[in-house]
Coordinates of C-alpha atoms and ligand atoms in Angstrom, one line a residue:
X1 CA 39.0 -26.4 -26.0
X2 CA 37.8 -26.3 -30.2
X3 CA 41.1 -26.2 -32.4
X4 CA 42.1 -22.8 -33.3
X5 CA 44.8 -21.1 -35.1
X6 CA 46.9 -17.9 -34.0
X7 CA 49.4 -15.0 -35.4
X8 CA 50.5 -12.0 -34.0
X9 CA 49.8 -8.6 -35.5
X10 CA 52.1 -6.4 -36.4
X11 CA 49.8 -3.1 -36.3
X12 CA 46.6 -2.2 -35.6
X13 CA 45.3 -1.8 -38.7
X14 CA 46.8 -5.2 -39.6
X15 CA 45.0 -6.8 -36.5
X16 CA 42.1 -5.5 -37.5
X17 CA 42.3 -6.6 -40.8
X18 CA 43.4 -10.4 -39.9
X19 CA 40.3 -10.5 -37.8
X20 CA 37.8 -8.9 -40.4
X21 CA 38.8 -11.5 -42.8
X22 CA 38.2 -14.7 -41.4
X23 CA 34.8 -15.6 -39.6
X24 CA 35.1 -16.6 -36.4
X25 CA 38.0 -14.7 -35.7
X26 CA 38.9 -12.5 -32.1
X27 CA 41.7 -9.9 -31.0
X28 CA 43.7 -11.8 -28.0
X29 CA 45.3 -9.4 -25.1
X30 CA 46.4 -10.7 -21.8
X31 CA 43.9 -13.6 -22.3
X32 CA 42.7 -13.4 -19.0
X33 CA 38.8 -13.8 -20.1
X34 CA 38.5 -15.3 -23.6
X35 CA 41.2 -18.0 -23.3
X36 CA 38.6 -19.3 -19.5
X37 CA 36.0 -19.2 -22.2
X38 CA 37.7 -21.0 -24.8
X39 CA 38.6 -23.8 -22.1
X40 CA 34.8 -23.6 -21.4
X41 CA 33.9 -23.6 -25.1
X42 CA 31.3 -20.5 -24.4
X43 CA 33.7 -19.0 -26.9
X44 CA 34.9 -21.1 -30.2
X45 CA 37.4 -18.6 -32.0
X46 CA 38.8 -20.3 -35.3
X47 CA 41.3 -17.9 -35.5
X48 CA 43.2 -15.8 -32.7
X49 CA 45.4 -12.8 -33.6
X50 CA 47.5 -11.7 -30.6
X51 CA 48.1 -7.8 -30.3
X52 CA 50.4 -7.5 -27.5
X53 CA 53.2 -6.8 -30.4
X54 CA 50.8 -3.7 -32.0
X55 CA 52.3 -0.9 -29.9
X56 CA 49.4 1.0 -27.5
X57 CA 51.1 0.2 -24.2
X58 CA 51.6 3.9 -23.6
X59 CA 49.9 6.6 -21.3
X60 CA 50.0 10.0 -22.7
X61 CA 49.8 13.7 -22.7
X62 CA 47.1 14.6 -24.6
X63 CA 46.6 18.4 -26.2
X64 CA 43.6 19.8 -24.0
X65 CA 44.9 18.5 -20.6
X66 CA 43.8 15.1 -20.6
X67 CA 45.7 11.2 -20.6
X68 CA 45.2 8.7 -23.4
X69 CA 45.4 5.4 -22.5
X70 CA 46.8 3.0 -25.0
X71 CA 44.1 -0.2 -25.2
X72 CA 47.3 -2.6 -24.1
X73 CA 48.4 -0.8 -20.8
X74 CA 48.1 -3.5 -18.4
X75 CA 45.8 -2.6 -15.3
X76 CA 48.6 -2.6 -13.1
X77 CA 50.7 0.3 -15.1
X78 CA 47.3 2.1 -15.4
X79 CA 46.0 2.0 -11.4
X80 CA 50.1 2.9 -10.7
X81 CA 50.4 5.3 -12.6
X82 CA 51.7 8.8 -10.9
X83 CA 49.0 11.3 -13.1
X84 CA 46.0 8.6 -12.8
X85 CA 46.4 8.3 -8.9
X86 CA 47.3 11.8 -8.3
X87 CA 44.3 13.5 -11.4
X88 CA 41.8 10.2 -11.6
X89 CA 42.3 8.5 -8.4
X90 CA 38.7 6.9 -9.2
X91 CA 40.0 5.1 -12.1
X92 CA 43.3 3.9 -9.9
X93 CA 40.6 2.7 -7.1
X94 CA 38.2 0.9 -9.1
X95 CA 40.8 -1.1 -10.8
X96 CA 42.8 -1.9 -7.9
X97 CA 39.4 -3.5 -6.4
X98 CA 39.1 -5.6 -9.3
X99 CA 40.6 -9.1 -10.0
X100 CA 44.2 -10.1 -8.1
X101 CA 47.6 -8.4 -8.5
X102 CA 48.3 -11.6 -10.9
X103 CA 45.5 -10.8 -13.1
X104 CA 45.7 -7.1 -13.2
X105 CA 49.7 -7.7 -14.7
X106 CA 48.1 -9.5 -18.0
X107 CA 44.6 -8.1 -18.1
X108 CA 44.5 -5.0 -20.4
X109 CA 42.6 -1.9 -21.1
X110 CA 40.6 -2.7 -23.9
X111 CA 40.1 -6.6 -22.6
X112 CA 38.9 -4.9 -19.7
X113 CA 35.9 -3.0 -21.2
X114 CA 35.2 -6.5 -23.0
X115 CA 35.1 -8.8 -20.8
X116 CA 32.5 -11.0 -20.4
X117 CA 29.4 -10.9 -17.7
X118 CA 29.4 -13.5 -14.8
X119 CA 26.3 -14.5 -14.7
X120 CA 26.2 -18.3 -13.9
X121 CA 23.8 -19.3 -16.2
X122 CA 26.0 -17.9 -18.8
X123 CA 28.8 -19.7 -18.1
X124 CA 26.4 -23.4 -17.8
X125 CA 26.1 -24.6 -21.4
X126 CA 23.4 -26.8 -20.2
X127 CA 21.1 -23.6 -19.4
X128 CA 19.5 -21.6 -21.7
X129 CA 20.5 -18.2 -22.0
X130 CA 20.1 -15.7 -24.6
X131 CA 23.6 -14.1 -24.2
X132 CA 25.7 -17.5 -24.7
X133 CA 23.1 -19.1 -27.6
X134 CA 20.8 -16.3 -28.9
X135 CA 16.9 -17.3 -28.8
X136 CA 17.0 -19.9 -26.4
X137 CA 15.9 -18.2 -23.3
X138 CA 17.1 -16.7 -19.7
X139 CA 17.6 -18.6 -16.8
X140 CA 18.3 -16.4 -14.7
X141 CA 14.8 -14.8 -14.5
X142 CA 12.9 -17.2 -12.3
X143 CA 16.1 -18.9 -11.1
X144 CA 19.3 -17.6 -9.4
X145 CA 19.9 -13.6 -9.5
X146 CA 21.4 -12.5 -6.5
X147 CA 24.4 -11.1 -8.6
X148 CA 22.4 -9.8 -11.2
X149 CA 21.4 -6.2 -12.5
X150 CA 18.4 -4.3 -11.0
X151 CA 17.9 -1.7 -13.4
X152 CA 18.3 -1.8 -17.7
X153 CA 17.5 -5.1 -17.5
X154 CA 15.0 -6.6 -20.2
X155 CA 12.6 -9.9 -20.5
X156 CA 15.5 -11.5 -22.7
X157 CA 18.7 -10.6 -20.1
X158 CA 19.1 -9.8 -16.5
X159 CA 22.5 -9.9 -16.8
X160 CA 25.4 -7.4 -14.9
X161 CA 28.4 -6.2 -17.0
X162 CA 31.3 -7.2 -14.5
X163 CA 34.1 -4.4 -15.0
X164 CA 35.1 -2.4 -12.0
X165 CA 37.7 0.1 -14.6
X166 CA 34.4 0.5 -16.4
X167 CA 32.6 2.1 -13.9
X168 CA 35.5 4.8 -12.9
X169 CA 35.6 5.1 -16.7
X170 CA 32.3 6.4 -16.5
X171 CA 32.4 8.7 -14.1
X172 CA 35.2 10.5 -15.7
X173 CA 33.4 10.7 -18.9
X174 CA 36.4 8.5 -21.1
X175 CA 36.0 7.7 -24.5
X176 CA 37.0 5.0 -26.1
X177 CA 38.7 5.2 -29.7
X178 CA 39.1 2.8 -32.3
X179 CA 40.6 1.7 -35.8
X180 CA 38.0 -0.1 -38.5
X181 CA 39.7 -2.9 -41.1
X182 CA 39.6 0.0 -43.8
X183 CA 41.7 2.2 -41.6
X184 CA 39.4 4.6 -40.2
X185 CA 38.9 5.3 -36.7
X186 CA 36.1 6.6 -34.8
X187 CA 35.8 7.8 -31.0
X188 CA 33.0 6.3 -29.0
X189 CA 32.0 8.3 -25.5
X190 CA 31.7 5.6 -22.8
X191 CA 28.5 6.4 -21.9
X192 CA 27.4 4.8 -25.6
X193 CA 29.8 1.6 -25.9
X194 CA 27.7 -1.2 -23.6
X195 CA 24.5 -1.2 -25.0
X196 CA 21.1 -2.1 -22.7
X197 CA 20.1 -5.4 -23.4
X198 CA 16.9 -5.1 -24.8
X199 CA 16.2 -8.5 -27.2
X200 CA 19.9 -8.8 -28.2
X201 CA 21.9 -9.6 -25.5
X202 CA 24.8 -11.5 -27.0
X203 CA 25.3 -7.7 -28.5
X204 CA 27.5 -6.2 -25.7
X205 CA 29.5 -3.5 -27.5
X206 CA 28.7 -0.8 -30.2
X207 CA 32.2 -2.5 -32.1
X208 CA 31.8 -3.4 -35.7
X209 CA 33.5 -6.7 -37.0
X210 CA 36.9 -6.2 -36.5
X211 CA 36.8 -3.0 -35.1
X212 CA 40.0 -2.7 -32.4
X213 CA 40.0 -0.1 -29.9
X214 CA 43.1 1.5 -29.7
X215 CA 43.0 3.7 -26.5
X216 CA 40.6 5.5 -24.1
X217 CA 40.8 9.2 -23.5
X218 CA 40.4 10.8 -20.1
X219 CA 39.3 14.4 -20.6
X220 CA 41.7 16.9 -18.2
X221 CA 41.1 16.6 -14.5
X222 CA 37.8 17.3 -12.9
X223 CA 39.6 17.8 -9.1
X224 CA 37.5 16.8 -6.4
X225 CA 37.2 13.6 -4.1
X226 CA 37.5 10.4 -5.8
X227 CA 36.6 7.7 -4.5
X228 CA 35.5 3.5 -5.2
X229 CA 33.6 1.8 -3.3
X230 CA 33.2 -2.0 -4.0
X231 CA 30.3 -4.3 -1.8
X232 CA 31.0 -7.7 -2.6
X233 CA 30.1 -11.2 -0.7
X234 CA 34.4 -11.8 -0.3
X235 CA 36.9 -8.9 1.0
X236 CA 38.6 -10.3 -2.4
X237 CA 38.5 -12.0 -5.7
X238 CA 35.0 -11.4 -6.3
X239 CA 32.7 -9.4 -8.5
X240 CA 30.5 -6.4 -7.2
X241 CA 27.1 -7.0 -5.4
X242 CA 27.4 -3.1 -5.8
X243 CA 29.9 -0.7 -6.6
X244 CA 30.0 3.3 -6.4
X245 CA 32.6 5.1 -8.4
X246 CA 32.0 8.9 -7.0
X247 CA 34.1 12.5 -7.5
X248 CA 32.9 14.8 -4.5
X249 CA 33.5 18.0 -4.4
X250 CA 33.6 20.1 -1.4
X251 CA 30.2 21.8 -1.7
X252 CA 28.7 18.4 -2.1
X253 CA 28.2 18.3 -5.7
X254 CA 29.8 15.6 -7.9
X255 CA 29.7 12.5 -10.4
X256 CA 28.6 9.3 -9.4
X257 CA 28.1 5.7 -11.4
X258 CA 27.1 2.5 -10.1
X259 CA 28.3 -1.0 -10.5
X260 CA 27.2 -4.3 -10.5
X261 CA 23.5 -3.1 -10.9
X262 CA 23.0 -2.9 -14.8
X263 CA 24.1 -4.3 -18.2
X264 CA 26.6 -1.5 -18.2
X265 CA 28.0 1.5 -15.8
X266 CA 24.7 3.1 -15.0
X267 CA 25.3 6.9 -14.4
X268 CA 23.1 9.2 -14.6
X269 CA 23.5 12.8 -15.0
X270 CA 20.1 14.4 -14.2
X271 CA 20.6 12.3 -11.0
X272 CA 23.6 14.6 -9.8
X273 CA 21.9 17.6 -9.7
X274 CA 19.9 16.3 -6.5
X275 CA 24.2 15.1 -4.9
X276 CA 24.0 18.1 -2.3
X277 CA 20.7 17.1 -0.8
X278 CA 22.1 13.4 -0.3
X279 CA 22.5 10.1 -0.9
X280 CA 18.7 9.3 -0.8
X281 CA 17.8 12.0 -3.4
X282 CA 20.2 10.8 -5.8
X283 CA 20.2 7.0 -5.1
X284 CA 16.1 7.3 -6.1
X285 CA 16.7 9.4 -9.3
X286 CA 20.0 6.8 -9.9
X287 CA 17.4 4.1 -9.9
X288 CA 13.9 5.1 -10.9
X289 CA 12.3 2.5 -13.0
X290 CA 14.3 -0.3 -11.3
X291 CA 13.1 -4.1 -11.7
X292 CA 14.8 -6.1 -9.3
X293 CA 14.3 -9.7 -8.7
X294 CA 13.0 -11.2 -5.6
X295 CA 17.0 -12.5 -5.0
X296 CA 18.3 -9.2 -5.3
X297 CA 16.0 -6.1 -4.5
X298 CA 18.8 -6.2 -1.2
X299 CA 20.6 -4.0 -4.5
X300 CA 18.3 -0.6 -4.0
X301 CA 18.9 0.1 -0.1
X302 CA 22.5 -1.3 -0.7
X303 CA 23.0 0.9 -3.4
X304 CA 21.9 4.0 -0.9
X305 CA 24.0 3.1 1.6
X306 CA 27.2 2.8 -0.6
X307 CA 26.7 6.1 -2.3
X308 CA 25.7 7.3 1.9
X309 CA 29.4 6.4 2.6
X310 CA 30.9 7.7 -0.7
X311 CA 29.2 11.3 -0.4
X312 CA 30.1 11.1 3.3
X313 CA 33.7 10.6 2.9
X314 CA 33.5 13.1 0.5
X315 CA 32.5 16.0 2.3
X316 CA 35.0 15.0 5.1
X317 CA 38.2 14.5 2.8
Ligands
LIG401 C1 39.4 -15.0 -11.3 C2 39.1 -13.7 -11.9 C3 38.6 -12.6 -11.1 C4 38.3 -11.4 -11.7 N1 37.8 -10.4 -11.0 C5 37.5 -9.2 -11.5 C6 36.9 -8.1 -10.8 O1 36.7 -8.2 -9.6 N2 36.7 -6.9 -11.4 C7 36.9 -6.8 -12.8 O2 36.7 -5.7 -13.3 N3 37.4 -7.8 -13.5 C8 37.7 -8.9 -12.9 N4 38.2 -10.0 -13.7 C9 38.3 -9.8 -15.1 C10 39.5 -9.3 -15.7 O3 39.6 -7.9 -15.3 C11 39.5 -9.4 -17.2 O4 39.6 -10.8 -17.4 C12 40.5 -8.7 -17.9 O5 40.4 -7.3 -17.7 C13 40.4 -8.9 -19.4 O6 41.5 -8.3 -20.1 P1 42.5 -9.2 -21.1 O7 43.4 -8.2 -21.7 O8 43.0 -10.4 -20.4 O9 41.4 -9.6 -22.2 P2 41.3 -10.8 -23.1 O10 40.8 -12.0 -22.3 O11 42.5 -11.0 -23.9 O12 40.1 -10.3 -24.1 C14 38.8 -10.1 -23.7 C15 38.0 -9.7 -24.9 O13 38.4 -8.5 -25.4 C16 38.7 -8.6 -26.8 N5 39.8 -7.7 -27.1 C17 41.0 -7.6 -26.4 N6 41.7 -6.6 -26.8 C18 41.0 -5.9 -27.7 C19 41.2 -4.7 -28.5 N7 42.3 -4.0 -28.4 N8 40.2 -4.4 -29.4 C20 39.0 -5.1 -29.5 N9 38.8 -6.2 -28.8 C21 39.8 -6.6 -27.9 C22 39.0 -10.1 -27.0 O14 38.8 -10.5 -28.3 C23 38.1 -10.7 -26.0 O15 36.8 -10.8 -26.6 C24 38.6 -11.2 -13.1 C25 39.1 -12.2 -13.9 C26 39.3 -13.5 -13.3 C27 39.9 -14.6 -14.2
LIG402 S1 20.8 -13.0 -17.5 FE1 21.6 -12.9 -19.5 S2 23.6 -14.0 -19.3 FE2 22.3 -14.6 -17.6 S3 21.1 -16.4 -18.3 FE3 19.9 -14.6 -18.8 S4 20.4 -14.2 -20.9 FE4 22.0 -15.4 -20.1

């Protein structure tokens, strides 16, 4: 691991500030992903500034019916809590699939939504990849990409983005809210924070230097079925091959968003139109215009049959 030095903020404009001023410099939370990547040195940080001390560990009311979600809730007070598994049991489910019971005490919501992909290439500093080193190439088109996205994908990245919360976050239409080094703060819907790929994929986020994210709003309850459904290669401790995050209601219309198939939670909308006519309807509007690779075209029919079983269960529940 590179030499680094730390502090701990006091607030969140203060965190933001410490990290807008020196180059080099990254927000720490439960350190569940940047400090394996520091160990790794795929991530060199001069400077860390902790913010478990900055407040935003709470889940609240807010005004129109909703819960905001304070960007240092663990994932284990967030999947247990009583108004997110009785109003957003989506959210409860996908994170609950995710990680180990160790992991989800220490990972947080914001490090969540930031963590990094897995591809394997990514984390192999002797491979080229455009996401670690900028320019140098891809490896993973050509070479391995059974874990790798399907859809969104460009000639430069073929990477997955590897959060399971994400994905519920999606389908319940969250936004994600931060604070900028001069104080402001902006609200960002979820739908607009992981950008595609395109020919900068070491861009992941719409954040500005510095910018901290402060909490993610649910809007009020939605009702309906929720369910997540994770297809992975071990019953646990692994990443999604594919994942379905779905809300079903009883007539058979609904949300659905799919993980482990694109740079970020791919939903979309238009697609749900066609959720009463079945899984096959909406799994080919879901993923018109996919590119897979010859490792992982197994993603499409997969990706059918999950959301089969999702709608299914719906209907029945
Ligand atoms: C073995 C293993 C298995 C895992 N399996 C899964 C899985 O199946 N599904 C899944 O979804 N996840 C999985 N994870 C990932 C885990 O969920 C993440 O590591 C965790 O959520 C990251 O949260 P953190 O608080 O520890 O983030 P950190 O590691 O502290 O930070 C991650 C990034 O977020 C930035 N950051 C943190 N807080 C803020 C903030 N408030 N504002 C702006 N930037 C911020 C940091 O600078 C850093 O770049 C796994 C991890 C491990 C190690
Ligand atoms: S898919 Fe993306 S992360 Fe993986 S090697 Fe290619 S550029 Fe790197």
């Amino acid at each position: 691991m590179k030499a680094f030095t730390y502090e701990r903020a006091k607030d969140p404009v203060g965190a933001a500030r410490a990290v807008a001023s020196q180059s080099g410099a990254k927000f720490l939370a439960g350190g569940t992903n940047l400090l394996d990547l520091m160990k790794l040195q795929i991530e060199t940080p001069v400077h860390l500034v902790d913010v478990q001390d900055i407040g935003l560990d709470k889940i609240e009311p807010t005004a129109d019916g909703g819960l905001r979600i304070g960007a240092l809730v663990t994932n284990t007070d967030l999947a247990s809590d009583r108004r997110v598994r009785r109003d957003y049991g989506v959210l409860s489910r996908a994170i609950v699939a995710g990680a180990s019971g160790q992991l989800r005490n220490k990972a947080t919501t914001a490090g969540n939504l930031l963590q990094r992909t897995r591809c394997p290439y990514f984390y192999d500093t002797n491979m080229p990849c455009n996401k670690r080193k900028p320019g140098s190439g891809c490896s993973a088109i050509g070479g391995f990409s059974r874990q790798l996205a399907v859809i969104g994908s460009s000639d430069h990245c073929i990477a997955t983005n590897p959060s399971d919360m994400a994905v519920g976050l999606r389908v319940l239409d969250a936004t994600v809210e931060t604070v900028k080094p001069d104080g402001s703060t902006r609200a960002i819907p979820i739908a607009e924070f992981h950008p595609l790929p395109g020919d900068t994929p070491h861009i992941e986020t719409v954040l500005t230097p510095g910018e901290l994210i402060t909490g993610v709003t649910l809007p009020k309850p939605i009702g309906g079925f929720h369910h997540y459904e994770k297809v992975r290669d071990r019953a646990s401790y692994a990443f999604a091959l594919v994942s379905v995050a779905a809300v079903i209601h009883k007539d058979g219309s609904g949300r659905v968003a799919l993980g482990g198939v694109a740079h970020k939670p791919w939903r979309v909308e238009a697609a749900e139109a066609a959720m009463p006519r079945g899984a096959k309807d909406v799994a080919g509007r879901l993923l018109a215009g996919a590119r897979p690779m010859p490792d992982n075209a197994f993603k499409i029919p997969l990706a059918e049959r999950t959301l089969a079983a999702a709608i299914d269960q719906g209907k029945a529940a």
